[in-house]
XYZ file of C-alpha atoms in Angstrom:
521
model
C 0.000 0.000 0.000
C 1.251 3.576 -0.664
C 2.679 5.497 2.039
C 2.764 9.501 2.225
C 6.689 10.617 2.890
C 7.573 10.818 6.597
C 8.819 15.007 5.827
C 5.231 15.706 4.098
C 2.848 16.134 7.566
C 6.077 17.850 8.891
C 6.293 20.207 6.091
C 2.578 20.786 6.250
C 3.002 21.604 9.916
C 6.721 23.926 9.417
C 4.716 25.662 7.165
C 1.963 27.507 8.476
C 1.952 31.009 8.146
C 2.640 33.462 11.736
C -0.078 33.173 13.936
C -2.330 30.433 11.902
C -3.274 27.878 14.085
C -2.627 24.064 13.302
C -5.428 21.936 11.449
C -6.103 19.640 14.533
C -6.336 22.962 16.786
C -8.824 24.775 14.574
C -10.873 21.782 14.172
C -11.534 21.451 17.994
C -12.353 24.463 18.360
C -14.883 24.953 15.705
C -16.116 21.337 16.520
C -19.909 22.219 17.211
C -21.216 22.403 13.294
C -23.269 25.533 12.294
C -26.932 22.889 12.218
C -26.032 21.834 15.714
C -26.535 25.561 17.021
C -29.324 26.271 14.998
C -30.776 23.344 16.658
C -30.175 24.071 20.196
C -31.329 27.844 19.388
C -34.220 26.819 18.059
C -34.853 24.376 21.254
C -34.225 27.256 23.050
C -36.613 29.304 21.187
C -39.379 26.592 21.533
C -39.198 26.315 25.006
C -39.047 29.805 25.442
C -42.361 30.391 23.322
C -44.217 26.640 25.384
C -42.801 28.794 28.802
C -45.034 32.123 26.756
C -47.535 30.198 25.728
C -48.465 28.540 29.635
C -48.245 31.554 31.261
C -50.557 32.926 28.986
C -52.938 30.361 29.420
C -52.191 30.442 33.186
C -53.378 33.900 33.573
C -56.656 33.405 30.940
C -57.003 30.504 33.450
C -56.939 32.508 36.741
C -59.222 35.226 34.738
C -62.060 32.466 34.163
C -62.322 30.953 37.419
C -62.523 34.328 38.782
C -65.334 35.124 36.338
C -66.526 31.179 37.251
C -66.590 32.252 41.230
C -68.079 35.893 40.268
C -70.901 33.427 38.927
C -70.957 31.657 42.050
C -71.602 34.201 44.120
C -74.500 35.495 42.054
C -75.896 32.696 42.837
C -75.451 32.872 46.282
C -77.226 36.352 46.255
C -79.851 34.713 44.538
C -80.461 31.861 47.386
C -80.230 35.256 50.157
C -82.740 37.039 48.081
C -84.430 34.486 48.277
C -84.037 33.651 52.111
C -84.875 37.520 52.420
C -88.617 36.795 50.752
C -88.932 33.819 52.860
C -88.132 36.125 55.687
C -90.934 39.161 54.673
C -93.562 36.229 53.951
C -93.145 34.771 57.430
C -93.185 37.948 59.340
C -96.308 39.341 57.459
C -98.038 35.939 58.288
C -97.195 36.577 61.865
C -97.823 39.919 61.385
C -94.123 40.991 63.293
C -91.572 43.616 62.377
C -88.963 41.334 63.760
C -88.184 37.153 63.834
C -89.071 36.505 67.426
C -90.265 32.618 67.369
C -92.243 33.510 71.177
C -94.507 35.759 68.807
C -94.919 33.594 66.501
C -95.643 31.020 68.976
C -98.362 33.501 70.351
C -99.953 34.648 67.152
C -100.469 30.705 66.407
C -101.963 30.505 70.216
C -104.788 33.268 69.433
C -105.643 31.684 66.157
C -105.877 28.327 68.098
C -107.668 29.954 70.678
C -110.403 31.358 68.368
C -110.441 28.287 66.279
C -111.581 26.648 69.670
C -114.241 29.806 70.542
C -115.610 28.873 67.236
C -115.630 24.913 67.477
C -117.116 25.654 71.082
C -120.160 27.808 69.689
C -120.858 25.192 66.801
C -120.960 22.775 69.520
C -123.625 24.638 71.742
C -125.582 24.634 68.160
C -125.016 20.737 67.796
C -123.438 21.266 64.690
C -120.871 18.807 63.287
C -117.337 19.946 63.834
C -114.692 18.998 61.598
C -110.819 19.221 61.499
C -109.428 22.427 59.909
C -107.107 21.225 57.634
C -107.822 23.470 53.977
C -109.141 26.278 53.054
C -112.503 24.697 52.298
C -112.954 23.619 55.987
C -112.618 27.508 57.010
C -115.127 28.751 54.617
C -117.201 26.242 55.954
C -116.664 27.282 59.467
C -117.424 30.546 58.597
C -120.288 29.987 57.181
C -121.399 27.765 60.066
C -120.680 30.520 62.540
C -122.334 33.347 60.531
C -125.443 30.771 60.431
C -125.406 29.966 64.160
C -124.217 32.893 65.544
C -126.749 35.930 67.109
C -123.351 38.258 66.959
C -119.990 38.038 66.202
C -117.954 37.983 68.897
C -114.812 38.618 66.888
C -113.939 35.151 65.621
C -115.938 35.551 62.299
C -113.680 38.584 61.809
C -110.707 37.154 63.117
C -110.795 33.781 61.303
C -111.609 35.866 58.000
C -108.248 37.425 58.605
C -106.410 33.934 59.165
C -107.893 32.873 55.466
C -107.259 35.610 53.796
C -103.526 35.458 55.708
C -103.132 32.072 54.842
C -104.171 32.208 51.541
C -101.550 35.084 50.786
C -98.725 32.938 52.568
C -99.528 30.656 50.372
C -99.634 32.307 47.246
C -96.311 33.898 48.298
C -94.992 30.731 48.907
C -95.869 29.475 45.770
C -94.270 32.170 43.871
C -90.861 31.554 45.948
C -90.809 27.898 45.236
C -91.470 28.894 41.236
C -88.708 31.737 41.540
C -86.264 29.562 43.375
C -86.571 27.121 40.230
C -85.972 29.705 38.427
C -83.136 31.597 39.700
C -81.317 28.914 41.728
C -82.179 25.295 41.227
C -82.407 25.871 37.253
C -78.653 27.295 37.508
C -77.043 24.679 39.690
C -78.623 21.905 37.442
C -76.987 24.091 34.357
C -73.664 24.982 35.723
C -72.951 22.753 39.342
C -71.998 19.605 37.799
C -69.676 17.510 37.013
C -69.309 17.698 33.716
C -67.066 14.326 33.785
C -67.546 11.757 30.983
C -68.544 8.470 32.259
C -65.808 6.656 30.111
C -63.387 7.923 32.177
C -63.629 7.383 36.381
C -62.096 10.003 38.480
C -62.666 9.949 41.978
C -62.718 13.139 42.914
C -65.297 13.867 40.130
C -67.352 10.574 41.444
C -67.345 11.773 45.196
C -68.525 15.419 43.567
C -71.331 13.476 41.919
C -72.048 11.363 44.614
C -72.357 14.230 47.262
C -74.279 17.058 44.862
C -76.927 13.797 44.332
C -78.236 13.618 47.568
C -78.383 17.504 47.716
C -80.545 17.038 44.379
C -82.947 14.691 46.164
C -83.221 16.394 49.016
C -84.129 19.297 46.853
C -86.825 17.702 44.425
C -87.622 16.061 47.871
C -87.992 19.033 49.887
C -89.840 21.289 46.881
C -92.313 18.229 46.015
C -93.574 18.398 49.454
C -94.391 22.347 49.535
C -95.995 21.760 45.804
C -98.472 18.918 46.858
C -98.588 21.043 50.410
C -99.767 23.770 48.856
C -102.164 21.949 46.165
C -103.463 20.419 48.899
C -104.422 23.206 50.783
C -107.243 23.555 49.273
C -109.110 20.656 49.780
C -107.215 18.607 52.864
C -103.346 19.102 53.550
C -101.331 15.872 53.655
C -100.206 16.186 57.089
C -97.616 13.332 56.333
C -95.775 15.973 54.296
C -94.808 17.692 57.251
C -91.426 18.095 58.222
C -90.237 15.814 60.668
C -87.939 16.690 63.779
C -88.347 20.425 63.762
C -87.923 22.181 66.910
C -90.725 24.761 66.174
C -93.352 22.120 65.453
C -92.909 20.833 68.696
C -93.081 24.144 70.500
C -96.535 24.717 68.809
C -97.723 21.006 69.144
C -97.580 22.048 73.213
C -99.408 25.026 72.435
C -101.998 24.513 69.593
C -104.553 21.542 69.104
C -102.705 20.694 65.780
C -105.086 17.203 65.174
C -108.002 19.652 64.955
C -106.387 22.649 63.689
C -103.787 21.020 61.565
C -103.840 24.590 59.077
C -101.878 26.172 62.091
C -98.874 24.594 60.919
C -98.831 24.955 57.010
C -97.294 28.471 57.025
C -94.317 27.329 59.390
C -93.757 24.061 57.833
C -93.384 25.991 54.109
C -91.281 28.612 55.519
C -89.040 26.217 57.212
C -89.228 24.074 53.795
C -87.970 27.059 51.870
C -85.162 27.880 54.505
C -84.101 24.090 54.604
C -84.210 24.302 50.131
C -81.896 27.317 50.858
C -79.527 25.542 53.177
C -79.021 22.984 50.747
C -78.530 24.730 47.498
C -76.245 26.854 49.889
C -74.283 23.645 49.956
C -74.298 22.774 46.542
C -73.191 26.081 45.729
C -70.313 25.721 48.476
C -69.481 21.925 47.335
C -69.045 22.781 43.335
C -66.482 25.659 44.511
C -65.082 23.208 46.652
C -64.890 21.133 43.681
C -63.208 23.210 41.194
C -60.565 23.767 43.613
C -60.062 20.081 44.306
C -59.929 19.657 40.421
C -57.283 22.351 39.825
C -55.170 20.204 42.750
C -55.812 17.375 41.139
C -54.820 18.572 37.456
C -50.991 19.762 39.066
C -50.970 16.887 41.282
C -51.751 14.535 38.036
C -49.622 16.495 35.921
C -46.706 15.586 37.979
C -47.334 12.300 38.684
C -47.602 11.883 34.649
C -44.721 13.710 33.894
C -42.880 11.122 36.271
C -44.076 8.539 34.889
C -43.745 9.346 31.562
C -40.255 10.073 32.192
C -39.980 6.424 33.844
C -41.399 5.111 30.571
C -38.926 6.989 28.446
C -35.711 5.161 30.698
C -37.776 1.496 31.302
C -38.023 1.955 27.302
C -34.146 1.649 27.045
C -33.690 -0.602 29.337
C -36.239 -3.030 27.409
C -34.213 -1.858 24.262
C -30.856 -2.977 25.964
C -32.373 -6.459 27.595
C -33.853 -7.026 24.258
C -30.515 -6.571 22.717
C -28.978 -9.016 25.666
C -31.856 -11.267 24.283
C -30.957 -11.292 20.803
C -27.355 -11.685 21.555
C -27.815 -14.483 23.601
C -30.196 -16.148 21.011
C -27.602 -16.267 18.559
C -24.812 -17.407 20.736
C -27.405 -20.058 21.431
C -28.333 -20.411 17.860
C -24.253 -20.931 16.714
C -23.478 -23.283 19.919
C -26.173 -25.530 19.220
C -24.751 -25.444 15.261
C -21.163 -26.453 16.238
C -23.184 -28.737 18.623
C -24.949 -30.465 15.601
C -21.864 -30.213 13.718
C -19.559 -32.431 16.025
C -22.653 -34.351 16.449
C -22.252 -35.240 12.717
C -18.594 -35.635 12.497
C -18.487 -37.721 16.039
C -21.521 -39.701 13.453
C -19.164 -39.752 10.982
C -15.987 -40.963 12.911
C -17.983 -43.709 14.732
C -18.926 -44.984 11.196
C -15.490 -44.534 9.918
C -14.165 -46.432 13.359
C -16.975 -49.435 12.851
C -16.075 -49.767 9.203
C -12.109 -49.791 10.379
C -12.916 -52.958 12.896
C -15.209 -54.582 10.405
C -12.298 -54.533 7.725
C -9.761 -55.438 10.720
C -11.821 -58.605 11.302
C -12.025 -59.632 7.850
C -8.483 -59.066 6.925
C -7.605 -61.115 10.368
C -9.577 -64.086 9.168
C -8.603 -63.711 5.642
C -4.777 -63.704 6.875
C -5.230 -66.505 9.344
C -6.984 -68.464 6.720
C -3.943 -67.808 4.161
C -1.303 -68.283 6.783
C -2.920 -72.031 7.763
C -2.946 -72.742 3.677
C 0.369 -71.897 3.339
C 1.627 -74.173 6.581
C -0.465 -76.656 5.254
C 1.505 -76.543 1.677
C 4.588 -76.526 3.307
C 3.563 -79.718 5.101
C 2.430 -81.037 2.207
C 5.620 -80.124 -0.039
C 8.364 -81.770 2.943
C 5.879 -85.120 2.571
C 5.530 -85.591 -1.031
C 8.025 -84.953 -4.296
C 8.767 -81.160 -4.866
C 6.295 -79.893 -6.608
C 6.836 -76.445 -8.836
C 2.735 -75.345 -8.453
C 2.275 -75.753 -4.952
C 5.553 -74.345 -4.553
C 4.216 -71.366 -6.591
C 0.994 -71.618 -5.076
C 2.669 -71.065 -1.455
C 4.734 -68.377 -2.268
C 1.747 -66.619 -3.714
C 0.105 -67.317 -0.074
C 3.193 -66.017 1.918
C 3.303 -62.965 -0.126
C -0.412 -62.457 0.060
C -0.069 -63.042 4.466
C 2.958 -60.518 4.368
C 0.512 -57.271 2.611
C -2.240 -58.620 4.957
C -0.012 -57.688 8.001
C 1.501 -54.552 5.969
C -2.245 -53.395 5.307
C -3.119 -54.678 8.883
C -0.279 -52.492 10.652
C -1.453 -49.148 8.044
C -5.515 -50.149 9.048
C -4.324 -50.143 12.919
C -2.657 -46.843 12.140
C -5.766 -45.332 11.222
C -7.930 -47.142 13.681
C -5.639 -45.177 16.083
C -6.109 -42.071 14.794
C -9.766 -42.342 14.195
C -10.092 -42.781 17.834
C -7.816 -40.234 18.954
C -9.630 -37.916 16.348
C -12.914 -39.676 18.143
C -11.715 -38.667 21.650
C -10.903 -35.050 20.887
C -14.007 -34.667 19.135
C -16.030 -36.389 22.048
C -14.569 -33.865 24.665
C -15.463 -30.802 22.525
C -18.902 -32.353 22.524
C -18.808 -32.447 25.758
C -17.953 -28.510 26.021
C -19.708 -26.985 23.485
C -22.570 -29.380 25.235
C -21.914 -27.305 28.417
C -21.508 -23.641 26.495
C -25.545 -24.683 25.205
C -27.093 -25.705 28.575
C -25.113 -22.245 29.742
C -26.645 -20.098 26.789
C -30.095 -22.164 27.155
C -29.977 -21.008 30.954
C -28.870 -17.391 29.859
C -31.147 -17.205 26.719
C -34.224 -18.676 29.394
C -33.109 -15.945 32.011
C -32.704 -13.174 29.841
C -36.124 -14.041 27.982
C -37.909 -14.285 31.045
C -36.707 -11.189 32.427
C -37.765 -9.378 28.946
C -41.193 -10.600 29.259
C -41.714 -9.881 32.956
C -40.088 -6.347 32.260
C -42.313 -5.743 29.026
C -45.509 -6.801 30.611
C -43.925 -4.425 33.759
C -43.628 -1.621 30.809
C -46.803 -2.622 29.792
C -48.647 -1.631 32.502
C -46.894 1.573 33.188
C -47.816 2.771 29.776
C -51.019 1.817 30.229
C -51.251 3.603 33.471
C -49.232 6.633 31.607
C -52.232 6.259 29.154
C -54.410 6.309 32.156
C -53.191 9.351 33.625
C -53.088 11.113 30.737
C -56.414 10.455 29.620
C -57.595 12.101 33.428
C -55.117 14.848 32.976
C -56.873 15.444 29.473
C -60.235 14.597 31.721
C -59.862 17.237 34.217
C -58.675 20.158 32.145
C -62.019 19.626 30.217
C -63.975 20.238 33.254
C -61.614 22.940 34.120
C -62.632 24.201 30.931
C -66.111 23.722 30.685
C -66.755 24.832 34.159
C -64.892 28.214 33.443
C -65.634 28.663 29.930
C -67.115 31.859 29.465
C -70.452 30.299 27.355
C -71.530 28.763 30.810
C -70.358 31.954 32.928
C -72.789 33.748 30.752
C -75.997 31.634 31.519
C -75.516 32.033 35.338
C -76.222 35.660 34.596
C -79.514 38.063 33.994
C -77.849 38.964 30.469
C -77.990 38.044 27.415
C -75.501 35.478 26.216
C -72.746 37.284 23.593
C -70.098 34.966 23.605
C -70.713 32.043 21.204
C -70.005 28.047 21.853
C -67.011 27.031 20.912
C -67.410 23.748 18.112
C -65.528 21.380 21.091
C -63.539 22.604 23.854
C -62.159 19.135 23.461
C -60.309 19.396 20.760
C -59.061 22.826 21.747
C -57.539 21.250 24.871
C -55.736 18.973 23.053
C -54.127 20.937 20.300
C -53.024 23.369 23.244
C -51.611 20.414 24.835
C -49.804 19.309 21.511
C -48.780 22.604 20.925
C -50.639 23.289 18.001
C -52.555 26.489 16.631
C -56.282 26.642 18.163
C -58.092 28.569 15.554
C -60.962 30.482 16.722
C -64.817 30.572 15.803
């Protein structure tokens, strides 16, 4: 091969111009290429502009949920305007300026009181007394009194007051139920929910819906009652409908004949109805804040978990890659042992049949030389006892020359008997290692495969829970979204709506995620 001259990398060395730098010297130090900066600048660049882009969306974030708890609390003024109604309707039933449950108490006293003046009068007439449980029993106690009474004493007058009170409690009542379905249940149905997909399970969106569901029975519960309450009022109350447990009732069970005036407690049982439908949209309200701040924990605590674990995915990805290799080296080192294993197999095959054919011939050649040597002794005999004859003199020399190349060929055929079996032997103890090297690489190639399997199905399941996680990560910013998108904001509000749907907050989510361009409706 052709070889430069020792003097020409000297030369090229010697003759560098003053203050040029050597070849090997400039190319270390312009070692990073021009593409290899323009990548890490644009890296640079891209993280710069994902840093932009998620503090931009952190701060629209923060923006929305403060418009999302500005909603909130409209709806909380909602429930105390309409706690503040329940409040006027109750005290101009009791007639008070003030809550004060002893005048209550003794406003419901007088009207049981004349209720029993009234009863007692009918009775003196012998007419039938019945229990005043609707508003068609009082007109028909009023009618019976102005029939049997020579004068008023002041019940007509004062029982006329009680129906026409009544009847306006009611009415009022009414119209708060109606308003409340209006202004606060029809909102919390609209905006206090979950808004998880059932596909995907996420407790803290199942304990949400779990919770907010008994609130919504004890609501449809709670405003049933007053509606049949007050359509029954009427024509008989359903005294079953009453509330059970409350304090008040019992207070005015001691001091009113409630199983013959059971009317006496339909105005306190609806206002305590409308306070207890307050208290629990109060905590619906208080449970979907609650809520969104458990789902904004849960959407960093997620995010970090997934980043994690994504990251553990990325490393337990080459590992596999590197067992897998171990794997595939091993399999061919198994592969080639068990070939030079077949091979010596084969020539071993081969020698054996070489050795058997060896004795075979050995045992012929033996016979056929002892049978030539006893012919030619027996000529000999036969020559020293008869007249020399020239054939069988010919015939023994023949013999003798014939027993003389059976040893010659014997002594050559034991020469390569010998070295058959050496050959034999040498091949016989490779067997015996290479034999070893494939029970080692069958252990290794076992071991190795096992381990790949067990690690794969380990990798497996982390991507699947990487999938997992990711799919509630995607979950959660959805109701993030949703909750705090500025189309539902709108509708909690006594405006009209200006902002138009967007075609799937969805798929905005996930191009923001992937770090592509959301175009906008």
């Amino acid at each position: 091969m052709a070889t430069l001259p020792r003097t020409s990398g000297q030369l090229g060395a010697l003759s560098m111009q003053p203050g040029a730098l050597p070849n090997s010297v400039r190319r270390k130090k312009t070692k990073p290429s021009k593409p290899k900066q323009e990548k890490i600048e644009e890296k640079l660049v891209e993280e710069n502009q994902s840093k932009a882009v998620a503090m931009t969306l952190t701060t629209m974030r923060a923006g929305l949920q403060r418009a999302y708890l500005d909603g909130l609390e409209f709806i909380r003024n909602k429930i105390s305007d309409t706690e503040t109604e329940v409040t006027k309707t109750r005290l101009s039933f009791y007639s008070c300026n003030e809550t004060d449950e002893d005048s209550f108490l003794q406003y419901l006293k007088e009207c049981n009181d004349h209720f029993l003046m009234a009863n007692n009068e009918l009775r003196r007439k012998n007419i039938k007394l019945e229990v005043i449980d609707s508003e068609m029993r009082i007109v028909t106690l009023l009618n019976h009194l102005r029939e049997a009474a020579e004068f008023d004493k002041g019940e007509i007058a004062f029982i006329t007051g009680f129906w026409e009170n009544i009847k306006h409690t009611v009415e009022s009542f009414h119209s708060l139920v109606d308003k409340f379905q209006t202004n606060v249940l029809n909102r919390l149905n609209q905006n206090c929910t979950s808004y998880n997909n059932a596909d995907i399970s996420l407790e803290v969106s199942n304990r949400y819906t779990e919770e907010i569901s008994g609130y919504i029975a004890e609501l449809e519960r709670e405003l049933t009652n007053m509606r049949l309450l007050m359509k029954t009022y009427d024509s008989g109350i359903h005294q079953d409908l009453f509330s059970q447990n409350s304090k008040f009732a019992e207070k005015v069970l001691v001091s009113c004949d409630l199983k013959a005036f059971p009317i006496l407690r339909l105005a306190p049982d609806l206002a305590e109805k409308m306070e207890n439908v307050c208290a629990i949209a109060r905590k619906w309200l208080d449970r979907d804040e609650q809520y969104m701040y458990e789902v904004n924990n849960y959407i960093k605590e997620t995010r970090n978990i997934a980043k994690k674990r994504e990251e553990d995915l990325k490393n337990q990805k080459e590992k596999q890659k590197k067992i897998e290799k171990a794997v595939k080296t091993a399999s061919i080192l198994l592969h080639n042992n068990k070939e030079k294993l077949q091979k010596i197999e084969s020539e071993l095959n081969s020698l054996e049949g070489q050795l058997n054919g060896f004795k075979q011939e050995k045992k012929c050649k033996h016979t056929e030389k002892a049978q030539k040597s006893s012919m030619a002794d027996f000529l000999s005999i036969t020559m020293t006892q008869t007249r020399k004859n020239y054939n069988l003199q010919m015939k023994r020399q023949r013999l003798v020359k014939q027993v003389r190349e059976l040893e010659e060929f014997l002594i050559g055929l034991e020469r390569e008997l010998s070295n058959v079996e050496d050959e034999l032997m040498v091949k016989s103890q490779e067997r015996i290692l290479i034999n070893e090297k494939v029970e080692t690489s069958v252990k290794t190639y076992d071991t190795l495969k096992t381990d790949f399997e067990k690690y794969s199905d380990n990798l497996e399941k982390l991507e699947q829970e990487v999938n997992i996680l990711s799919g509630q990560l995607l979950q959660l910013e959805i109701i993030q979204t949703y909750k705090t998108s500025p189309e539902n904001v709108e509708q909690i509000f006594d405006r009209p709506q200006t902002v138009k749907l967007a075609p799937s907050l969805k798929e905005k989510i996930k191009r923001k995620r992937k770090g592509l361009p959301v175009t906008e409706s």
